[in-house]
Short mmCIF file of C-alpha atoms in Angstrom, two decimals:
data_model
loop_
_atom_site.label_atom_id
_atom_site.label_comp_id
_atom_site.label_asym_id
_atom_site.label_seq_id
_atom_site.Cartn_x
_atom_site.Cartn_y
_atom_site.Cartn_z
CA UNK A 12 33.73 13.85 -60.60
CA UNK A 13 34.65 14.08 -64.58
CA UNK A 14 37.69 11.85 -63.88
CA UNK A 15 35.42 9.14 -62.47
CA UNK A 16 33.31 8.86 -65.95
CA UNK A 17 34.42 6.54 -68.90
CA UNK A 18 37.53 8.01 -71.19
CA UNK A 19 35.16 7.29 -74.12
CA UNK A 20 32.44 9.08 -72.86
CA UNK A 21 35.38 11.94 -72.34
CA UNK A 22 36.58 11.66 -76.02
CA UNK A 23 33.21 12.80 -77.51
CA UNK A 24 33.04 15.98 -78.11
CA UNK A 25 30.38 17.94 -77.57
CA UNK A 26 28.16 19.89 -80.74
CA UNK A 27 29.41 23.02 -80.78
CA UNK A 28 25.95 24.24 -82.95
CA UNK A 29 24.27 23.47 -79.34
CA UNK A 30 25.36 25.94 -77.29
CA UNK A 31 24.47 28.41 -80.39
CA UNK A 32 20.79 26.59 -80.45
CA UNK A 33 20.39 27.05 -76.92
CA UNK A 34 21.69 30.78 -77.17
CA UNK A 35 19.17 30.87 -80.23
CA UNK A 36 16.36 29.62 -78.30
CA UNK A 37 17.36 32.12 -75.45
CA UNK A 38 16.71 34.65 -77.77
CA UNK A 39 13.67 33.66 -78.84
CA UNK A 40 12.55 33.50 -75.70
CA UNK A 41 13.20 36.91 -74.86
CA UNK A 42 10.78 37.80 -77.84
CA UNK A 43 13.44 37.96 -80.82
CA UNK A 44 12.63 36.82 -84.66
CA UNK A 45 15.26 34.19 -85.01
CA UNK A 46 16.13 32.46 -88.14
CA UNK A 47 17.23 28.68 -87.71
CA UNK A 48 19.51 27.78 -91.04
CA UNK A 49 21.79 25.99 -87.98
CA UNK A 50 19.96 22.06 -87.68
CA UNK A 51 19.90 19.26 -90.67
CA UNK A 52 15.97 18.88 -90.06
CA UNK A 53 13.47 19.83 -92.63
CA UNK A 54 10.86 22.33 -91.52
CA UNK A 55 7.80 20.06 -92.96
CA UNK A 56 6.11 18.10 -90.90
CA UNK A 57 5.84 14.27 -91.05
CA UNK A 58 3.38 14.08 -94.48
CA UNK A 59 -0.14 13.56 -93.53
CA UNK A 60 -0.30 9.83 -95.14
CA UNK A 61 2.36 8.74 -92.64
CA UNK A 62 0.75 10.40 -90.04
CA UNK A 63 -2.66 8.87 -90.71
CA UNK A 64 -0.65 5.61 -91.12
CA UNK A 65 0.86 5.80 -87.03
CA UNK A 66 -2.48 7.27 -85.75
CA UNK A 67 -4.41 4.33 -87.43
CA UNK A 68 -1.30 1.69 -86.19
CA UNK A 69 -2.25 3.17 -82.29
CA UNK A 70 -6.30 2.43 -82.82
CA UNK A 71 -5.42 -0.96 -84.30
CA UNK A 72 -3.49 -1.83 -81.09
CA UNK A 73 -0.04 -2.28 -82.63
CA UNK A 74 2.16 -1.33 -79.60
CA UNK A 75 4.09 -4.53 -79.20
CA UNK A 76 7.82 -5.14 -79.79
CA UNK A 77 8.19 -6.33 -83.44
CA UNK A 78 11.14 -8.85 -84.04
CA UNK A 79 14.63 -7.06 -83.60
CA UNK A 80 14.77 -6.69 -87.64
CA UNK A 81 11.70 -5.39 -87.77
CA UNK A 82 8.51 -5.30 -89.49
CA UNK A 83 8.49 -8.36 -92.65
CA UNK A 84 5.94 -5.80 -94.66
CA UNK A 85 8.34 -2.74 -94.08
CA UNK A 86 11.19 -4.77 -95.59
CA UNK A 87 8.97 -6.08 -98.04
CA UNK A 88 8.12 -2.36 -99.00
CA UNK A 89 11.90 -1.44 -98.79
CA UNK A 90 12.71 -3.94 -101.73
CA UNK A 91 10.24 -2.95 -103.81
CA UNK A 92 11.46 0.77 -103.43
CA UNK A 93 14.70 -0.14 -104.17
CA UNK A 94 13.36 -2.16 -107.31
CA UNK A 95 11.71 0.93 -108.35
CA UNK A 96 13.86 3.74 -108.01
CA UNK A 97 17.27 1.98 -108.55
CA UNK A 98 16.27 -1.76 -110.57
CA UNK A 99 17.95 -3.43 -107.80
CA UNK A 100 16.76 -7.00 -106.78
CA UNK A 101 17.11 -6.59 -103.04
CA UNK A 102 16.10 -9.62 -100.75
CA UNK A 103 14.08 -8.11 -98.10
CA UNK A 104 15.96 -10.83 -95.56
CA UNK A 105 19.19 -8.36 -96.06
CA UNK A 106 17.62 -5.10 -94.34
CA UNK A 107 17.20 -4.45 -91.01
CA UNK A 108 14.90 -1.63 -89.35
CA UNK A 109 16.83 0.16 -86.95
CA UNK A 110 15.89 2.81 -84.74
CA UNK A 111 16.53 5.96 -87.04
CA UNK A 112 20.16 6.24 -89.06
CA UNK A 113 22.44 6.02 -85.83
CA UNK A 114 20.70 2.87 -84.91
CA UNK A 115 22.09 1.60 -88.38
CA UNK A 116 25.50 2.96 -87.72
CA UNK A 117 25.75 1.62 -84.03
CA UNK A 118 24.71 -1.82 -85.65
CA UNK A 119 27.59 -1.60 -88.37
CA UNK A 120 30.21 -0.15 -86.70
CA UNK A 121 29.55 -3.26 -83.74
CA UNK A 122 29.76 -5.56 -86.22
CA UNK A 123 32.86 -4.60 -88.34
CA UNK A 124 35.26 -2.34 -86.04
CA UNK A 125 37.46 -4.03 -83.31
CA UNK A 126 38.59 -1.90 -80.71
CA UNK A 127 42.21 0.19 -81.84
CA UNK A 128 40.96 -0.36 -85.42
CA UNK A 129 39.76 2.30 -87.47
CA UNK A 130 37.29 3.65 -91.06
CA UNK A 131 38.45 6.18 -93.01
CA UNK A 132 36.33 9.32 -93.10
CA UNK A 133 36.30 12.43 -95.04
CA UNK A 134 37.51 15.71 -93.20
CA UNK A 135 34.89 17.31 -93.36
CA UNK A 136 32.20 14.85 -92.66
CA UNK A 137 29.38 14.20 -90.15
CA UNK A 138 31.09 14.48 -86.79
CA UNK A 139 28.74 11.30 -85.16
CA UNK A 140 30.29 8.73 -87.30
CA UNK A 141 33.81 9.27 -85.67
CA UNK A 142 32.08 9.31 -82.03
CA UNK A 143 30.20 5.67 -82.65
CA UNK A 144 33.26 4.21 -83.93
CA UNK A 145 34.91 5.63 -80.36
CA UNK A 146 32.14 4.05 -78.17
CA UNK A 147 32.55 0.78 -80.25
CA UNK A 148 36.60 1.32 -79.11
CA UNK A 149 37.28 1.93 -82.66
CA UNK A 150 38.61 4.85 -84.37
CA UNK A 151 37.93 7.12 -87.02
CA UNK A 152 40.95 8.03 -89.59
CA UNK A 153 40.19 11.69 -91.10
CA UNK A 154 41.55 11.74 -94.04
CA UNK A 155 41.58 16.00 -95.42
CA UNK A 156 39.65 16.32 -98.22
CA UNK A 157 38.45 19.64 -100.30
CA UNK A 158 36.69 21.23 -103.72
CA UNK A 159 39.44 19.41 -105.65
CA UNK A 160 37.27 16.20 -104.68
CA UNK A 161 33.98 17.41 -104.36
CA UNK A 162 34.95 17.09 -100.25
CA UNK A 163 35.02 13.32 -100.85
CA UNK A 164 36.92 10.33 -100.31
CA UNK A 165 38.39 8.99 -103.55
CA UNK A 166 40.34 5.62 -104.23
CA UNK A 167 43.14 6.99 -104.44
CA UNK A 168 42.89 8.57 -101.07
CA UNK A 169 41.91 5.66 -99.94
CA UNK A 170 45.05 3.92 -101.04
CA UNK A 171 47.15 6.64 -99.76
CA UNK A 172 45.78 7.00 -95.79
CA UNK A 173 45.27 2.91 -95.61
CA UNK A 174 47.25 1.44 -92.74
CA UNK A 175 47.49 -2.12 -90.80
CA UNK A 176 44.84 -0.95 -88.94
CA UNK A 177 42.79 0.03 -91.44
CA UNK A 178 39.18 -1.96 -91.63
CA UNK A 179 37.25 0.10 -93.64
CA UNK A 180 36.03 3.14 -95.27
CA UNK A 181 32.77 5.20 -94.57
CA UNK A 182 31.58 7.56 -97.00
CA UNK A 183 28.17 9.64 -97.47
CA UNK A 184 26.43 10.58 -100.40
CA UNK A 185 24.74 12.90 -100.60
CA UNK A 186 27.10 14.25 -97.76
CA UNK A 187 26.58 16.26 -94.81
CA UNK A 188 27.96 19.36 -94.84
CA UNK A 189 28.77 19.58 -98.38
CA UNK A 190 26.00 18.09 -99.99
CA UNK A 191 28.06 16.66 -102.86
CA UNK A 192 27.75 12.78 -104.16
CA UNK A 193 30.05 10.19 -105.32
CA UNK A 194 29.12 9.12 -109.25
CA UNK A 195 28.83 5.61 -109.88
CA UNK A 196 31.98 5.15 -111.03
CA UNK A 197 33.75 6.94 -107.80
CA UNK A 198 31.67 4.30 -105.65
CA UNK A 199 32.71 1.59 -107.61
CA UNK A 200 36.70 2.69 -107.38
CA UNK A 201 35.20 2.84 -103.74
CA UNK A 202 34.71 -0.69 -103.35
CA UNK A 203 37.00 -2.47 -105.64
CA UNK A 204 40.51 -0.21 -103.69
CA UNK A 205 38.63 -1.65 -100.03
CA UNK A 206 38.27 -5.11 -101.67
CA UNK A 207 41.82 -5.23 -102.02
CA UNK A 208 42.92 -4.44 -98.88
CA UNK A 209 40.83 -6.57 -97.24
CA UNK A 210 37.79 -3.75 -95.87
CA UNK A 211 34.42 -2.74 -95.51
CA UNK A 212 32.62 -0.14 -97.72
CA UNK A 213 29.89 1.47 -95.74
CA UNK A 214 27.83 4.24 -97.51
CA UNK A 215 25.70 6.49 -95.72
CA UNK A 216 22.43 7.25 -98.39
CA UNK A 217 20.44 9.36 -95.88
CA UNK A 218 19.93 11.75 -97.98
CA UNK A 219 18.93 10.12 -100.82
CA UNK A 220 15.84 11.67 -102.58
CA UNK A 221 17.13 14.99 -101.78
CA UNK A 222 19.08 15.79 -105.20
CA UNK A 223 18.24 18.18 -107.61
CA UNK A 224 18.97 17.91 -111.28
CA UNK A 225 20.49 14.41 -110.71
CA UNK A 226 19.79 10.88 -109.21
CA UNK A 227 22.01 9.67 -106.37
CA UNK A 228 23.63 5.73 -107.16
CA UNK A 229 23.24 3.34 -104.71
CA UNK A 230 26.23 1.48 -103.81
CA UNK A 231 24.44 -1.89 -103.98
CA UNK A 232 24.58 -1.14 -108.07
CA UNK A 233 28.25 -1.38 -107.49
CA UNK A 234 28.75 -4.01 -104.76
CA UNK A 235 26.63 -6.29 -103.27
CA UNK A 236 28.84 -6.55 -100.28
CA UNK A 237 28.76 -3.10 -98.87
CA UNK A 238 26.36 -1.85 -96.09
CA UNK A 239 24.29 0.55 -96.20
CA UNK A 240 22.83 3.20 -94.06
CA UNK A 241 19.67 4.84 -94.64
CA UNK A 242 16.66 6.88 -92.73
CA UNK A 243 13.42 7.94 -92.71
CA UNK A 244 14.11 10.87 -91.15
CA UNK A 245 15.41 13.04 -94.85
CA UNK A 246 13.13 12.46 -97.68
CA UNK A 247 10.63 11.14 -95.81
CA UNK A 248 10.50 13.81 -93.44
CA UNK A 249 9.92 11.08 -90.40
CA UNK A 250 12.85 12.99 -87.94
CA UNK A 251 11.24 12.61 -84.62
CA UNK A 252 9.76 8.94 -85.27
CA UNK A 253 13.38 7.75 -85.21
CA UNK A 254 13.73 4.87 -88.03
CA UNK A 255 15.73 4.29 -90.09
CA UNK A 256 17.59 0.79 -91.96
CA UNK A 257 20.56 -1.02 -92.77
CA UNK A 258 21.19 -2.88 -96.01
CA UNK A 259 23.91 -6.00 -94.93
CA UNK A 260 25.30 -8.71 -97.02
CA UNK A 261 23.37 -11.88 -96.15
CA UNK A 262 26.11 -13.48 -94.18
CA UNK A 263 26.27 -10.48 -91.75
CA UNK A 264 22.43 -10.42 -91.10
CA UNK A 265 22.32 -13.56 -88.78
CA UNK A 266 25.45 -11.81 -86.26
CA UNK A 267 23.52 -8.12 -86.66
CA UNK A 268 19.95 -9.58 -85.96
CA UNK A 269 22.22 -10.32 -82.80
CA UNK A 270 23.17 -7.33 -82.22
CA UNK A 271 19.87 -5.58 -82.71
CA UNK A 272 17.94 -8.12 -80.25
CA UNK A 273 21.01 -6.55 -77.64
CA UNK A 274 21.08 -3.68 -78.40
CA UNK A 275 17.82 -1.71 -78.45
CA UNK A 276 15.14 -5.33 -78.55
CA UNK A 277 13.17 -3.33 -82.12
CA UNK A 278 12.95 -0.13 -83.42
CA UNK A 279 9.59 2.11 -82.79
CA UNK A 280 6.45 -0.41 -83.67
CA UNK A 281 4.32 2.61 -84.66
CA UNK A 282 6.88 4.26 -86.19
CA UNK A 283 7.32 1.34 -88.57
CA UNK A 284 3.74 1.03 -89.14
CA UNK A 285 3.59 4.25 -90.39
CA UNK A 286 6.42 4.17 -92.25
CA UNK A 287 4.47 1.75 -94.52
CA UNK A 288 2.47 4.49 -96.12
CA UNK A 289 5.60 6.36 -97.47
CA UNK A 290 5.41 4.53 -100.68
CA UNK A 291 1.94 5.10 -101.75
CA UNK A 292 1.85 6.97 -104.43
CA UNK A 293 -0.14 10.12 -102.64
CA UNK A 294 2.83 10.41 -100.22
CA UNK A 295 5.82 10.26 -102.84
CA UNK A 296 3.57 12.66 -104.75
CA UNK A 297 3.94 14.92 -101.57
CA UNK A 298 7.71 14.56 -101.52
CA UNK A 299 8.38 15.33 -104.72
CA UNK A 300 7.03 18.28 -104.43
CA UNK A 301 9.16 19.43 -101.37
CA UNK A 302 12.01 18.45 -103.01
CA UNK A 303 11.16 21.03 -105.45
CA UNK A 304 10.49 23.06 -102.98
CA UNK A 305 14.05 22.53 -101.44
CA UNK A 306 15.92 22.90 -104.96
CA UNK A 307 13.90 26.79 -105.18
CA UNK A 308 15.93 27.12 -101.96
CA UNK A 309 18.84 25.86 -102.95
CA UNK A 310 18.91 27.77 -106.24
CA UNK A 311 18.10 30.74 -104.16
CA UNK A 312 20.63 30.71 -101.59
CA UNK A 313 23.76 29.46 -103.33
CA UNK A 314 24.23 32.62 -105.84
CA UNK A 315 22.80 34.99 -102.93
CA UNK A 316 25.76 33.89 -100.45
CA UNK A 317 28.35 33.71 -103.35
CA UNK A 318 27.40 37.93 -103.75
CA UNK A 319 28.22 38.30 -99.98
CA UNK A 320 31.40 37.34 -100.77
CA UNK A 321 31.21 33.08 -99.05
CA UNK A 322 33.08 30.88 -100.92
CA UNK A 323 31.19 28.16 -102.20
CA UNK A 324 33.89 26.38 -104.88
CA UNK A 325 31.39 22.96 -105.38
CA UNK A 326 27.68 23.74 -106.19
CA UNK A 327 25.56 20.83 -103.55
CA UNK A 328 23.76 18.17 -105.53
CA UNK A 329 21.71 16.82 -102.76
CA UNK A 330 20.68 17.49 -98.53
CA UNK A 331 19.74 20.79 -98.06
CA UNK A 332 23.64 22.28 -96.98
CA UNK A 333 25.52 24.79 -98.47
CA UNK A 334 29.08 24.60 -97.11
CA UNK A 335 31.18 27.97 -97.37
CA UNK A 336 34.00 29.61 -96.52
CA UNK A 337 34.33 32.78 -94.65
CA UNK A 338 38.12 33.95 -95.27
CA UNK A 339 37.25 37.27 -97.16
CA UNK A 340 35.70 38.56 -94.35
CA UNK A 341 38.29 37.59 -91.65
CA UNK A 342 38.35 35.96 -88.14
CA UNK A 343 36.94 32.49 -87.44
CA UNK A 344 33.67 30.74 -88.03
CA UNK A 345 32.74 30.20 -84.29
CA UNK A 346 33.41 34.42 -83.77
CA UNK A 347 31.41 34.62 -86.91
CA UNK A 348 28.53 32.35 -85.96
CA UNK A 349 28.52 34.22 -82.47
CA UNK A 350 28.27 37.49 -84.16
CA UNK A 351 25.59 36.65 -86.46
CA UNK A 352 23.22 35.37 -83.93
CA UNK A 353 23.65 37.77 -81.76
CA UNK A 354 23.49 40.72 -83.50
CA UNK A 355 21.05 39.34 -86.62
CA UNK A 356 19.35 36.56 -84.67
CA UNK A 357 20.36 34.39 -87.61
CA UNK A 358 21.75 30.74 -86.42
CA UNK A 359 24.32 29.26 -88.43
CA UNK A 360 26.56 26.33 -87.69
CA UNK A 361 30.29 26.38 -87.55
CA UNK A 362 32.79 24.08 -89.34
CA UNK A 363 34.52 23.02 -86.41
CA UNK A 364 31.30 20.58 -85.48
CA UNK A 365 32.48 18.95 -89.12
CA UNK A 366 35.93 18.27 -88.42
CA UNK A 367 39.40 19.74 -88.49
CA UNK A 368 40.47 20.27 -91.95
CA UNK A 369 39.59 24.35 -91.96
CA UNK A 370 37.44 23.99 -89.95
CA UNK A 371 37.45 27.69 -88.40
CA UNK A 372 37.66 28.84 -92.06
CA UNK A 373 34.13 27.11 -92.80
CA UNK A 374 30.21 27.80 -92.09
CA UNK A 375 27.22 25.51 -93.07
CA UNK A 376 23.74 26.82 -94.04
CA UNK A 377 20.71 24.48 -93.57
CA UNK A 378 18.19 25.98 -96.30
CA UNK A 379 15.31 24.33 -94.17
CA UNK A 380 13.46 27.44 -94.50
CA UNK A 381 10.78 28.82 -96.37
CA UNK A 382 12.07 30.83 -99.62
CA UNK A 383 10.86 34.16 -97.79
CA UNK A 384 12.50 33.14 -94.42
CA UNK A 385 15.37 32.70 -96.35
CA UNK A 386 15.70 36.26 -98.17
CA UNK A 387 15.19 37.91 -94.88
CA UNK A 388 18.09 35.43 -92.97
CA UNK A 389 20.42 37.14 -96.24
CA UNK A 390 19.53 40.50 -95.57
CA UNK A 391 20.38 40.19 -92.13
CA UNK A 392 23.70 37.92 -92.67
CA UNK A 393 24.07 41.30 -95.40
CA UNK A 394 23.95 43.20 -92.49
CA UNK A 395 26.06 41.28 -90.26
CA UNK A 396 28.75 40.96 -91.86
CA UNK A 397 28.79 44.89 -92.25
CA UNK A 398 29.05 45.21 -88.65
CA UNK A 399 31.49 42.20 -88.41
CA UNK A 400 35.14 43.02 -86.86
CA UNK A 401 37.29 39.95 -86.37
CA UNK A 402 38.21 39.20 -82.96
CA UNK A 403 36.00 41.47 -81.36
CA UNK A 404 33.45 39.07 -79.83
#
């Protein structure tokens, strides 16, 4: 039967982390304390302005399609966000609403990636930007990349991995599973060494908000012509409303409006309506204040893994990831991430969902829980790794 389904659908591989959540959840279950530090979702709910927002959006009877680029107030309010925490002038006509941050991605990798050619990504990176650019017949190029670059692409890697079939480059910053970002300067290196060759910069910002002791740069100070992808899933804690945006030059709007009315018709009507209130000033008050909250973890959990002996050789600026590596304790991640659930109930994710580039050498921590929830998930990691014997499992 597998022989009869699509070789793209074939190529994907498959979240590794899942069959640890659903082994988590089993658990669970069966009446164990389990600690999730495994899934990239914030444990806040949606804030209760946004919330208010949607539940007010339902009684008002806005359950119709909107047009395919969504909402004209939501872009509206996108511009003037953009005005205010980066002093761009952004025409609203240049972003499109698009169900959550994959919708983005699926919009610009449809739009820019023929099939055989192929974006550079970093190695490690977020494993679902190489599987869109295979169902688009595209391809992702992994270019290896480590502490001595912050686990970013540079220009000069850039230069170095570019080939004939080269169309682009896709970067991330903050990134997932590193958490590191690109300075202003890197992006504009970024753009200017894609320029030349002929590309597409395309920056995923989706977790922009989410930095601590530092602002994240936009491209768009650097280059008007790159796209980029954004959410409300991160800092605004929307996950499970599924929106998200993509910033396009003007000339590509027209062919991705296209795309969009193809594609999926319009992103969530009542998700976009309650997306509206994220910019009051009540609701960025509330944000703020769990990005505190999520710097307390951060500055809790990085020194506290570093004493367990993880590797951690770049200190995260932004997300809520600390990426580490598990060679003084032997054996590889998957066999470690096994271990620790099973015998600590604590859920970690392995490298090898990231990439290839030491990949079984490499763990990521999610600090999406509380500071408490947190100190206890370290005590029993403590313990874990105490009991740990390499190659048992």
């Amino acid at each position: 039967m597998l022989s009869s389904f699509s070789a793209r659908s074939r190529a994907i591989e498959p979240f590794h982390v899942m069959a640890l959540l659903a082994r988590a959840n089993e658990l669970q279950a069966a009446g164990h304390d389990v600690i999730h530090l495994e899934i990239g979702e914030p444990d806040f709910t949606t804030a209760d302005p946004i919330v208010a927002a949607g539940q007010a959006a339902l009684a008002a009877g806005h359950t119709r399609y909107t047009s395919a680029r969504g909402l004209p107030q939501l872009r509206e309010a996108l511009a003037g966000f953009y005005a205010d925490r980066y002093g761009l002038s952004l025409d609203p006509e240049r972003i499109l609403i698009t169900p959550g941050g994959s919708g983005a991605l699926l919009l610009a990798s449809s739009l820019l990636v023929d099939p055989g050619k192929h974006w550079l990504l970093a190695d490690p990176g977020y494993p679902c930007n190489r599987h869109f650019l295979r169902l688009v017949e595209g391809a992702a190029q992994l270019v290896p990349v480590g502490p001595q670059t912050r686990y970013q692409l540079t220009a000069e890697l850039l230069e170095g991995y570019w080939n004939a079939d080269s169309v682009g480059a896709l970067v991330a910053s903050p990134a997932n599973p590193t958490g590191t970002l690109l300075r202003r300067d890197e992006l504009a290196a970024l753009s200017a060494a894609a320029r030349a060759r002929g590309g597409h910069l395309v920056v995923d910002e989706i977790y922009h908000g989410l930095t601590y002791g530092t602002d994240a740069h936009s491209v768009l100070e650097v280059d008007d012509d790159a796209f980029v992808l954004n959410s409300f899933s991160k800092y605004f804690g929307m996950t499970g409303w599924r929106l998200g945006w993509l910033v396009a030059p003007p000339a590509a709007v027209p062919e991705l409006e296209k795309l969009a009315q193809n594609l999926y018709i319009s992103a969530s009507t009542v998700a976009q309506h309650a997306a509206l209130a994220c910019f009051a000033p009540a609701t960025l008050e509330i944000l703020e204040a769990r990005r505190g909250e999520f710097a307390r973890r951060r500055d809790y959990l990085l020194p506290a893994l570093r004493e367990l002996g993880f590797r951690i050789e770049v200190e995260p600026e932004g997300a809520f990831y600390l990426y580490a590596d598990i060679s003084a304790f032997g054996g590889n991640a998957y066999d470690l991430c096994r271990h620790l659930i099973e015998t600590e109930y604590v859920a970690v994710t392995p490298g090898i969902d990231f990439g290839h580039h030491l990949a079984d050498r490499h763990v990521r921590f999610a600090y999406t829980q509380s500071l408490p929830r947190l100190e206890e998930a370290v005590a029993r990691i403590a313990r874990g790794l105490r009991s740990w014997r390499p190659h048992a499992l």
